[in-house]
Coordinates of N, CA and C in Angstrom, one line a residue:
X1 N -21.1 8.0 4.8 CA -21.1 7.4 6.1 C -21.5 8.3 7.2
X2 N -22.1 7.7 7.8 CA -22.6 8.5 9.2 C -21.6 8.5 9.6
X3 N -21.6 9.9 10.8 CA -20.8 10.3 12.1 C -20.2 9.2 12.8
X4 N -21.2 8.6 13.8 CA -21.3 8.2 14.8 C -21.3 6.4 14.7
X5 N -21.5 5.8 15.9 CA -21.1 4.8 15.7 C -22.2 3.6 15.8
X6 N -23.5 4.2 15.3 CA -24.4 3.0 15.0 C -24.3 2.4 13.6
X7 N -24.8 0.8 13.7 CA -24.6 -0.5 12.6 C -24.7 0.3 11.1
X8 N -24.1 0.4 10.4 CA -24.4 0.3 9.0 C -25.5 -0.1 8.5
X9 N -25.9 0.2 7.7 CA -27.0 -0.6 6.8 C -26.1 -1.2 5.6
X10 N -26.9 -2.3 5.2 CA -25.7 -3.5 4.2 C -25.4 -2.0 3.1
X11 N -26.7 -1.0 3.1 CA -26.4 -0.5 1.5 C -25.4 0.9 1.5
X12 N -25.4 1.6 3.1 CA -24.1 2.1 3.7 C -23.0 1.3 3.3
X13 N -22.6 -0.1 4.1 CA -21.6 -0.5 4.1 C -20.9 -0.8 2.3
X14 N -22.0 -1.2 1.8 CA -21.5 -1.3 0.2 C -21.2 -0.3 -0.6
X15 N -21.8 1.4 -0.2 CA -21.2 2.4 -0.6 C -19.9 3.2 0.2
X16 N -19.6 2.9 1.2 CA -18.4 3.1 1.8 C -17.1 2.1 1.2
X17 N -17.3 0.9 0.8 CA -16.8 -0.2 0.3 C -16.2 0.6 -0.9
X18 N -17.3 0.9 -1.8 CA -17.2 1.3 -2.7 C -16.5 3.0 -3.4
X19 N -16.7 3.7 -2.2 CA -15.9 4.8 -2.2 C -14.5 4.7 -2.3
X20 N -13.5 3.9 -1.5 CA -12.1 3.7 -1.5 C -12.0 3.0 -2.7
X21 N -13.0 2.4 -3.4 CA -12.4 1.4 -4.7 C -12.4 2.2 -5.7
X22 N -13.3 3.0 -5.6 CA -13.9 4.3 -6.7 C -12.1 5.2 -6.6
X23 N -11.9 5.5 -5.2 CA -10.2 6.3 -5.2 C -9.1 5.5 -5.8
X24 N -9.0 3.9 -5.4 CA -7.6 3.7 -5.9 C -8.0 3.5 -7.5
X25 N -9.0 3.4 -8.0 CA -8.8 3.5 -9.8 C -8.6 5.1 -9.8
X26 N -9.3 6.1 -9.5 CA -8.9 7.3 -9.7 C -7.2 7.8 -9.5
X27 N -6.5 6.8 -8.3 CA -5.1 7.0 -8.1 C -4.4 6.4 -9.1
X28 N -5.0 5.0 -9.7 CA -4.2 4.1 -10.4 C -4.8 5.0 -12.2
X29 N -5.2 5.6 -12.2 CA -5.4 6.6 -13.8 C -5.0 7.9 -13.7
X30 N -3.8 8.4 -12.6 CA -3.7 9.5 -12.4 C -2.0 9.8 -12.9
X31 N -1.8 10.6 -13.3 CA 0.0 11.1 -13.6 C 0.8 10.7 -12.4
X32 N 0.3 10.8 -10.9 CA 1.1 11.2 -10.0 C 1.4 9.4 -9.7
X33 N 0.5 8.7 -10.0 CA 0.8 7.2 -9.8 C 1.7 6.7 -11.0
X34 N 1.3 7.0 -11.9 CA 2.5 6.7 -13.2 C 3.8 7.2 -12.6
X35 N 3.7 8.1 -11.7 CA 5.1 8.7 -11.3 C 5.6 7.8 -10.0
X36 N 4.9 7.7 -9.1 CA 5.1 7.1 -8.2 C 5.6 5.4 -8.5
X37 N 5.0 4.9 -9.6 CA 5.4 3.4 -9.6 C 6.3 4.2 -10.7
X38 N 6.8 4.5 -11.4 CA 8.4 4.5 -12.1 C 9.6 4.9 -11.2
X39 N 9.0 5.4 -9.8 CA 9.9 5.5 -8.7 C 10.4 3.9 -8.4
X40 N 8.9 3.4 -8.2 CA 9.1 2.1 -7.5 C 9.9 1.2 -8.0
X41 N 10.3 1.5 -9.6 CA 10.6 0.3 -10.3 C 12.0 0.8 -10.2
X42 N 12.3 1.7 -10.0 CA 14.1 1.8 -10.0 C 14.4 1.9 -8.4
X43 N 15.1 2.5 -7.9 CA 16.0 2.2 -6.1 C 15.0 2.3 -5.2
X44 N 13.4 3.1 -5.0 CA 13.0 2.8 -4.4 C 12.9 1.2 -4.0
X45 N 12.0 0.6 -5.5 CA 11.6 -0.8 -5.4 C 13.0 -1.6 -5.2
X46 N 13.8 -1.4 -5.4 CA 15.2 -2.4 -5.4 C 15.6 -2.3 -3.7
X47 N 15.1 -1.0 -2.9 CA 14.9 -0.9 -1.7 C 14.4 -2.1 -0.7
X48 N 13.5 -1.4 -1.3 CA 11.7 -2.5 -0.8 C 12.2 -3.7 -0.8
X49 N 12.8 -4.4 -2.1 CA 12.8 -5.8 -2.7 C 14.3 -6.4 -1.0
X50 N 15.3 -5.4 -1.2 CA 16.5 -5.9 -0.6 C 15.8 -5.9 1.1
X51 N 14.9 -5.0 1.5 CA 14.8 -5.1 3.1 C 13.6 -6.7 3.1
X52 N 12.9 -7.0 2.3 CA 11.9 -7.8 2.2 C 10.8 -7.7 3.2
X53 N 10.2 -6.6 2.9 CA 8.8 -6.4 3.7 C 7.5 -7.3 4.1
X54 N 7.3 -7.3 5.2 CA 6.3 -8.0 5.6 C 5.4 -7.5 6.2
X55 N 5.5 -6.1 7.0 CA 4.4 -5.7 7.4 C 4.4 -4.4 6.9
X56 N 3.5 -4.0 6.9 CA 2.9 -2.1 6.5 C 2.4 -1.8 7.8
X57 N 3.0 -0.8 8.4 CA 2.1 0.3 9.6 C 1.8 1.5 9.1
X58 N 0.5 1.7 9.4 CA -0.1 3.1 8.9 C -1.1 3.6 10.1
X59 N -0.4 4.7 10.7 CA -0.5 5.8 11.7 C -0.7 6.8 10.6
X60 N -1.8 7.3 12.0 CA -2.3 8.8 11.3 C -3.3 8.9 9.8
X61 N -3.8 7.8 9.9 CA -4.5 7.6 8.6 C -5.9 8.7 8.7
X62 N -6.7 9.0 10.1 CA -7.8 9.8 10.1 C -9.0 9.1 9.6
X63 N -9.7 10.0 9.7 CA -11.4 9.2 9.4 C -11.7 9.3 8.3
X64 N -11.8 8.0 7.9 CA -12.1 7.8 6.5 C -13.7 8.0 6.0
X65 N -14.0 8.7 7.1 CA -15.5 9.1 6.8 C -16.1 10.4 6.9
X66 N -14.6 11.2 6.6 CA -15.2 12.7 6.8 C -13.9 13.5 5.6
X67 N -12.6 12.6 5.8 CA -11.6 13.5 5.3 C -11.3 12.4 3.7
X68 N -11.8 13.5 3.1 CA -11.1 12.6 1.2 C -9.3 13.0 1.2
X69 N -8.8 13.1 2.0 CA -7.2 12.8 1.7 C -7.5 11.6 2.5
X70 N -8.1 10.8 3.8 CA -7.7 9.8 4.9 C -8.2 9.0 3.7
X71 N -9.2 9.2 2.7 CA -9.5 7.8 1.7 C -8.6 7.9 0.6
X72 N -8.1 8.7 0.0 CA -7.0 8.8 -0.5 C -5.6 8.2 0.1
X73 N -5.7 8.4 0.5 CA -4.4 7.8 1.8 C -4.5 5.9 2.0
X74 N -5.9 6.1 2.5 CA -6.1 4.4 2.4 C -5.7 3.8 1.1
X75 N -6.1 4.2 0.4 CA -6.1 3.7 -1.6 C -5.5 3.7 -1.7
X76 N -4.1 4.4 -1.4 CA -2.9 3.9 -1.7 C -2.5 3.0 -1.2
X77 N -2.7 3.1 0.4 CA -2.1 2.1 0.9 C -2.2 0.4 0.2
X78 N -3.7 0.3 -0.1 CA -4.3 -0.8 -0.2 C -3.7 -1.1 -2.0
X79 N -3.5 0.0 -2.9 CA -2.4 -0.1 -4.0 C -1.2 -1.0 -4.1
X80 N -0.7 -0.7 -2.6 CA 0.8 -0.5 -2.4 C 1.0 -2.1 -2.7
X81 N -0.1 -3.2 -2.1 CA -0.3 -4.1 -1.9 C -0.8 -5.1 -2.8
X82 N -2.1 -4.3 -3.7 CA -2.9 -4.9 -4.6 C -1.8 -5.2 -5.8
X83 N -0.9 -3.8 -6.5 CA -0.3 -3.8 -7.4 C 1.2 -4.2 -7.1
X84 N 1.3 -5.1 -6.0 CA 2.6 -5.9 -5.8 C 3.7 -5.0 -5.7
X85 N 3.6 -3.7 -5.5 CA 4.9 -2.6 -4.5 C 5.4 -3.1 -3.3
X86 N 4.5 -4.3 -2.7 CA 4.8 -4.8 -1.3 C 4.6 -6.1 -1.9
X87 N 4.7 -7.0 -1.1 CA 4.4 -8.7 -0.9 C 2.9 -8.7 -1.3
X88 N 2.1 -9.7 -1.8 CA 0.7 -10.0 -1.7 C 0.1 -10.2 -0.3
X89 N 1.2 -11.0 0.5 CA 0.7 -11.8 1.6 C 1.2 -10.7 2.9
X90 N 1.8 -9.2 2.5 CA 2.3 -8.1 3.9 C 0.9 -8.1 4.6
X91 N 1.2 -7.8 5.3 CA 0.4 -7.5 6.9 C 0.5 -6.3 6.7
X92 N -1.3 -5.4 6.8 CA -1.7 -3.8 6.9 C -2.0 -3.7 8.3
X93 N -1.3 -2.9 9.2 CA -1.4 -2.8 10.5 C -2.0 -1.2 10.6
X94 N -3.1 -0.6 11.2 CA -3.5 0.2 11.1 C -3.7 0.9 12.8
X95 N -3.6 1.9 13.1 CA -3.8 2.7 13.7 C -4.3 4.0 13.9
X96 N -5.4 4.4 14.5 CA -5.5 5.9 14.4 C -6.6 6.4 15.9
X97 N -6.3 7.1 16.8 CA -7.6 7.0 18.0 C -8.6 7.7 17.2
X98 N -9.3 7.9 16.8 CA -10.2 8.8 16.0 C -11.4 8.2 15.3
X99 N -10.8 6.9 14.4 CA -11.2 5.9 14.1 C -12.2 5.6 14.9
X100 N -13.4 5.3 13.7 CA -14.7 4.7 15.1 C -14.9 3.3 14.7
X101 N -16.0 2.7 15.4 CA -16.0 1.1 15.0 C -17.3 1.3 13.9
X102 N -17.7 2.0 13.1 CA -17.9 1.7 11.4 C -16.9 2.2 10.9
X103 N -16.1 2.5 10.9 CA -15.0 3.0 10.2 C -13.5 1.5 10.2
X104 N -13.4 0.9 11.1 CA -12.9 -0.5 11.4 C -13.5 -1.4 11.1
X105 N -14.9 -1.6 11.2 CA -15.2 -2.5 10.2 C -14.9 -2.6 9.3
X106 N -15.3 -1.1 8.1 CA -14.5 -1.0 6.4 C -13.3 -1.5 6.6
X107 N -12.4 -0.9 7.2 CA -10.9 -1.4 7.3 C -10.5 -2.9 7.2
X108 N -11.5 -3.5 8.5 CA -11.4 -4.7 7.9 C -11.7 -5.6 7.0
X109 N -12.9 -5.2 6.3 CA -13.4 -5.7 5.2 C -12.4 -5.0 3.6
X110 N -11.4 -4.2 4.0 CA -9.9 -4.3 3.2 C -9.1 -4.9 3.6
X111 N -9.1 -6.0 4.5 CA -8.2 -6.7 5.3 C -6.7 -6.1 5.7
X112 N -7.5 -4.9 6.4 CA -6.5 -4.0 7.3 C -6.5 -4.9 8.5
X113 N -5.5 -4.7 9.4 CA -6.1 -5.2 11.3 C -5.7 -4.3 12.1
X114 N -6.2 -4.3 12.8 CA -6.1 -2.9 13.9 C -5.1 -3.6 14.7
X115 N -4.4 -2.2 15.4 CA -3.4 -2.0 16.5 C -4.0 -1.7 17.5
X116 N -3.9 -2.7 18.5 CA -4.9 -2.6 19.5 C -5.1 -1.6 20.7
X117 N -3.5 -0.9 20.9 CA -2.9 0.2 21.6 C -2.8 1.6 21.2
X118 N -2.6 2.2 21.6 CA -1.6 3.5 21.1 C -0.4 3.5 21.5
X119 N 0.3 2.7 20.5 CA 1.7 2.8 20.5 C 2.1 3.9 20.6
X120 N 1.8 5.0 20.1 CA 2.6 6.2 20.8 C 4.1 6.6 19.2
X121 N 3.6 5.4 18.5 CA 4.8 5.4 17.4 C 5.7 4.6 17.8
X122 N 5.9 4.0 18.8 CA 7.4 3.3 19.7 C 7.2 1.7 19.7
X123 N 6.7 1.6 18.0 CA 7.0 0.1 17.6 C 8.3 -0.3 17.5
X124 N 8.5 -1.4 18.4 CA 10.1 -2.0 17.9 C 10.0 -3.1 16.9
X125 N 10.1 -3.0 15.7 CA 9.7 -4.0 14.6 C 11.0 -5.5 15.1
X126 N 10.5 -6.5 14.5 CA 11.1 -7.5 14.5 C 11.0 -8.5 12.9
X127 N 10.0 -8.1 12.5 CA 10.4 -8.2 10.9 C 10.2 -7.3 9.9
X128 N 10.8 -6.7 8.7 CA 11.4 -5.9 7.8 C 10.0 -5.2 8.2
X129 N 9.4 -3.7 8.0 CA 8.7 -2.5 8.2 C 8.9 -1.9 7.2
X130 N 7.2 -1.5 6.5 CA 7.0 0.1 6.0 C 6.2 0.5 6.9
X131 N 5.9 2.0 7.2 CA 5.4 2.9 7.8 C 5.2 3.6 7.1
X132 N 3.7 4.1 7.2 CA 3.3 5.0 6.3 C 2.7 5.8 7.3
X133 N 2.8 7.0 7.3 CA 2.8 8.2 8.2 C 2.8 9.5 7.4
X134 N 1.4 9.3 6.9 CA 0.7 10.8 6.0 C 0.6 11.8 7.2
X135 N 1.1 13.0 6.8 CA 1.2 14.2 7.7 C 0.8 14.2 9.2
X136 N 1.6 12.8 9.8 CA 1.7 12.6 11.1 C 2.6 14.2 11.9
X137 N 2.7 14.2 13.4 CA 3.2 15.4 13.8 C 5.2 14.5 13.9
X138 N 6.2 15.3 14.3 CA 7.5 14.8 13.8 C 7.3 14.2 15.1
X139 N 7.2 14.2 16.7 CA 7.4 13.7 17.6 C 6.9 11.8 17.0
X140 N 6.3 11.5 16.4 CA 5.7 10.2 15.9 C 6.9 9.4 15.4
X141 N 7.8 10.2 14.0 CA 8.6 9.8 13.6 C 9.9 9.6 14.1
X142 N 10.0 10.4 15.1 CA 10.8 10.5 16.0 C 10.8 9.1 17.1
X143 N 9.6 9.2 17.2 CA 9.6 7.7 18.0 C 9.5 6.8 17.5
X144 N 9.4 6.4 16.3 CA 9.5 5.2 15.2 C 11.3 5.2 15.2
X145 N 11.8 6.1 14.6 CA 13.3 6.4 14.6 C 13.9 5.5 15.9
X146 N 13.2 6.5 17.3 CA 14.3 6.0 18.6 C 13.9 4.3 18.7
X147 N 12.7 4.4 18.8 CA 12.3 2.4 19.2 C 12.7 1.7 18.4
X148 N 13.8 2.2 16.6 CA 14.4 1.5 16.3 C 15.8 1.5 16.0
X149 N 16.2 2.2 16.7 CA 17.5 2.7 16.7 C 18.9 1.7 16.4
X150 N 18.5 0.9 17.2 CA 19.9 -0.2 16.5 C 19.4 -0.9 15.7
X151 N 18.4 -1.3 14.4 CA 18.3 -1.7 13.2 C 17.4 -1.5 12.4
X152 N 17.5 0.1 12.2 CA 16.9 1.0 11.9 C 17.2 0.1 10.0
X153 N 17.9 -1.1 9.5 CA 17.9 -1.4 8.5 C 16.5 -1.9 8.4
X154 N 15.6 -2.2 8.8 CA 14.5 -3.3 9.5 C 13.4 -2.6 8.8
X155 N 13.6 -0.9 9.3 CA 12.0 -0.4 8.5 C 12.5 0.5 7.5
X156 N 11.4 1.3 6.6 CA 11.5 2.4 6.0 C 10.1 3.5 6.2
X157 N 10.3 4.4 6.0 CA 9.1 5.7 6.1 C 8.8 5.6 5.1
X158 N 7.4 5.7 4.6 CA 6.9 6.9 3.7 C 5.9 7.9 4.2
X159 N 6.2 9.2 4.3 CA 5.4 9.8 5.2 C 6.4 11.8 5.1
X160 N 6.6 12.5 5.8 CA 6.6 13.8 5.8 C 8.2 13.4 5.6
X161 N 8.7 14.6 4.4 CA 10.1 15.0 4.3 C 11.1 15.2 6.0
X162 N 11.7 14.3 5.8 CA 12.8 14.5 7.3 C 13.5 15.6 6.7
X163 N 14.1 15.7 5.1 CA 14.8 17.0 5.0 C 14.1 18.3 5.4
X164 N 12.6 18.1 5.3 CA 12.0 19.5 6.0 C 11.9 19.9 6.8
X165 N 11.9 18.5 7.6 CA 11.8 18.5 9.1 C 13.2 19.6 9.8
X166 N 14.4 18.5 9.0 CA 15.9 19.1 9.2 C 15.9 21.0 8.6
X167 N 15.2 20.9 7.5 CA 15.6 22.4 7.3 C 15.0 23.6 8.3
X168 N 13.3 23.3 8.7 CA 12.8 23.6 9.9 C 13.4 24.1 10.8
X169 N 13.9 23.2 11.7 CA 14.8 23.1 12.8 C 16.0 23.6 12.6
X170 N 16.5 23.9 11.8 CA 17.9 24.5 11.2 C 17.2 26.0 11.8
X171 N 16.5 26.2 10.2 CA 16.3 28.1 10.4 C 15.3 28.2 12.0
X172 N 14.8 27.9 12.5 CA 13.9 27.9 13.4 C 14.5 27.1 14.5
X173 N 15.2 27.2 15.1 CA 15.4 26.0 16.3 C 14.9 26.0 17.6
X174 N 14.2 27.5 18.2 CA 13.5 27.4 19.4 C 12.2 27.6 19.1
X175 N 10.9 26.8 17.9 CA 9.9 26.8 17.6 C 9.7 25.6 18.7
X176 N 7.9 25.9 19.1 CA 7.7 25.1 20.0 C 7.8 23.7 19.8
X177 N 7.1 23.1 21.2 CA 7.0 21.5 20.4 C 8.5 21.1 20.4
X178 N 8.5 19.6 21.2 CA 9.9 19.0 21.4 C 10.4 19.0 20.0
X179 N 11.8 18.7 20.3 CA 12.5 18.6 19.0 C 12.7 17.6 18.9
X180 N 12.6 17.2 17.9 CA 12.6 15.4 17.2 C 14.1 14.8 17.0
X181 N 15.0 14.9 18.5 CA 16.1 14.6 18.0 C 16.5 13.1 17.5
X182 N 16.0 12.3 17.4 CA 16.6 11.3 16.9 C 16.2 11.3 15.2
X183 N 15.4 12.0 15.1 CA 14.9 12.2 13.3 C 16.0 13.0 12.9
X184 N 16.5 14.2 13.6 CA 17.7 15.2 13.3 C 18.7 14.5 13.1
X185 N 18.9 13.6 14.0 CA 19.8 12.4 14.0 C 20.7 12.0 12.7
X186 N 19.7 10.9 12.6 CA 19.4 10.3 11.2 C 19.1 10.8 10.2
X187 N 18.7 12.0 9.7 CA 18.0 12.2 8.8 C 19.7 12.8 7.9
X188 N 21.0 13.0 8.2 CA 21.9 13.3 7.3 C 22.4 11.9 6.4
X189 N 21.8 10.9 7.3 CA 22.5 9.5 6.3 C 21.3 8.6 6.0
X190 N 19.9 9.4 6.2 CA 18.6 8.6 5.7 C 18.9 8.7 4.1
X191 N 18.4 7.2 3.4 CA 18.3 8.0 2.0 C 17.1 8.6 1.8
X192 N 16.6 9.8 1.2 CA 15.3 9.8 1.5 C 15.2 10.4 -0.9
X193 N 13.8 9.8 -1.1 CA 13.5 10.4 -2.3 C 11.7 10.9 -2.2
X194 N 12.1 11.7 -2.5 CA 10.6 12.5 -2.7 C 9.9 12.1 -3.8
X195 N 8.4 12.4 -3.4 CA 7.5 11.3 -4.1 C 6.8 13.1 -4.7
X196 N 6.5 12.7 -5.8 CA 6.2 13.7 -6.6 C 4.6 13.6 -6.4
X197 N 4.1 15.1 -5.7 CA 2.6 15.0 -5.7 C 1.4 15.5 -6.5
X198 N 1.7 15.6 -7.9 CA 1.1 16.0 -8.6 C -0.7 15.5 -8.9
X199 N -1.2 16.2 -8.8 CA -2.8 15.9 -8.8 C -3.4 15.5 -7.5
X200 N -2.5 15.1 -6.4 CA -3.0 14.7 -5.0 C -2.4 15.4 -4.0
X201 N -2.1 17.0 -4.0 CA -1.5 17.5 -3.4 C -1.6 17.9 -1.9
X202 N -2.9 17.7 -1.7 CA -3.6 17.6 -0.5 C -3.4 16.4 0.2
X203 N -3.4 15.3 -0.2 CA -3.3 14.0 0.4 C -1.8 13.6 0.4
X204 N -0.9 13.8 -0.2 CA 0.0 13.4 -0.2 C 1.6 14.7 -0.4
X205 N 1.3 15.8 -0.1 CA 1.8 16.7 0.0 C 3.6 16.7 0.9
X206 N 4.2 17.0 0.5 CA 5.5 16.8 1.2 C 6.1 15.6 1.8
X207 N 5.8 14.0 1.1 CA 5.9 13.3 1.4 C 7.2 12.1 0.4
X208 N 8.0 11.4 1.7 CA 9.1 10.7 0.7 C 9.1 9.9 1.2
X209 N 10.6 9.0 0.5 CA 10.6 7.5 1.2 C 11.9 8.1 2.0
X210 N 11.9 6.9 2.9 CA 13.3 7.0 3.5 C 13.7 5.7 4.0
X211 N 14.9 5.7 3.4 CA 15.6 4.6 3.7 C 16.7 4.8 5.2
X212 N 17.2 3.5 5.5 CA 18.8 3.7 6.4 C 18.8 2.5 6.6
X213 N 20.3 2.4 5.1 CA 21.2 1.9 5.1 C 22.1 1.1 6.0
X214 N 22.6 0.1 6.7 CA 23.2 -0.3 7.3 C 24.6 0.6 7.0
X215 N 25.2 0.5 7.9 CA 27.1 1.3 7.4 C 27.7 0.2 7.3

């Protein structure tokens, strides 16, 4: 894919099509997916199943036309959905400023839909939420956390270890950059399980689920 933001040619747009389909077979024949769906089939998926998901947000996805982790990253997403981890019929809600309009087009011809703002991360969901947030900065999660603070049962993460976040902040506490206190918060009664990154370490490196529980 080109840079910049002139029309595609049909035989561009069929080989960019074609790139992300070419990734999720390479993710769906890979160890780290065998691992990842044997997650899904025990407490993650029993997770998933009890909040009853409807939509997917995915912040921080990057250009899928420069970075092979941001198409990696897409593939899964578009997995998460194809191989019934989510609903058939979830809503892929997509965000990223970076993103150009050939890069939105593909997206939508994976029947992604764009977020028409920069939320800033300070969605207040109103029906059940996954968030997918590949190596977003903590201030993001942090704002996903506060905007949902009284029914925080509503979403879950998949996206950067909050225990790292928490260990971080522990040994290091006057490192720059605000501190993500509502992630510090929550993160002692999140449940969180780590997703084993084997073979995709680049693209999905330090990344888990996280739950929270109602009390």
């Amino acid at each position: 894919m080109d840079d910049d933001d002139r029309e595609l040619t049909v035989e561009e747009f069929r080989k960019a099509i074609h790139a992300i389909l070419v990734r999720m077979d390479r993710i769906r024949s890979s160890d780290f997916y065998k691992r990842f769906l044997a997650q899904v089939g025990g407490s993650v998926g029993e997770s998933l199943a009890a909040m009853g998901v409807e939509n997917l947000v995915v912040y921080g996805l990057g250009r899928i036309s420069r970075s092979e982790s941001s198409r990696l990253q897409l593939a899964l997403v578009l997995l998460l959905r194809q191989d019934r981890v989510l609903p058939e019929d979830c809503l892929i809600w997509v965000f990223d400023p970076v993103l150009t309009a050939c890069e939105w087009r593909i997206l939508r011809q994976l029947n992604c839909r764009a977020i028409d703002s920069n939320e800033l991360g300070l969605r207040k969901v109103e029906e059940p939420t996954l968030f997918f947030m590949p190596h977003c900065e903590s201030h993001l999660y942090d704002n996903v956390v506060k905007a949902n603070w009284g029914s925080l049962g509503k979403i879950a993460i998949l996206g950067n270890s909050f225990a790292s976040y928490m260990e971080r902040w522990t040994i290091y506490p006057n490192q720059k950059g605000s501190r993500p206190d509502h992630l510090l918060a929550i993160q002692p009664r999140a449940v969180e399980l780590r997703v084993d990154d084997v073979d995709f370490m680049y693209a999905f490196n330090d990344m888990s689920w996280h739950f929270f529980p109602d009390e």
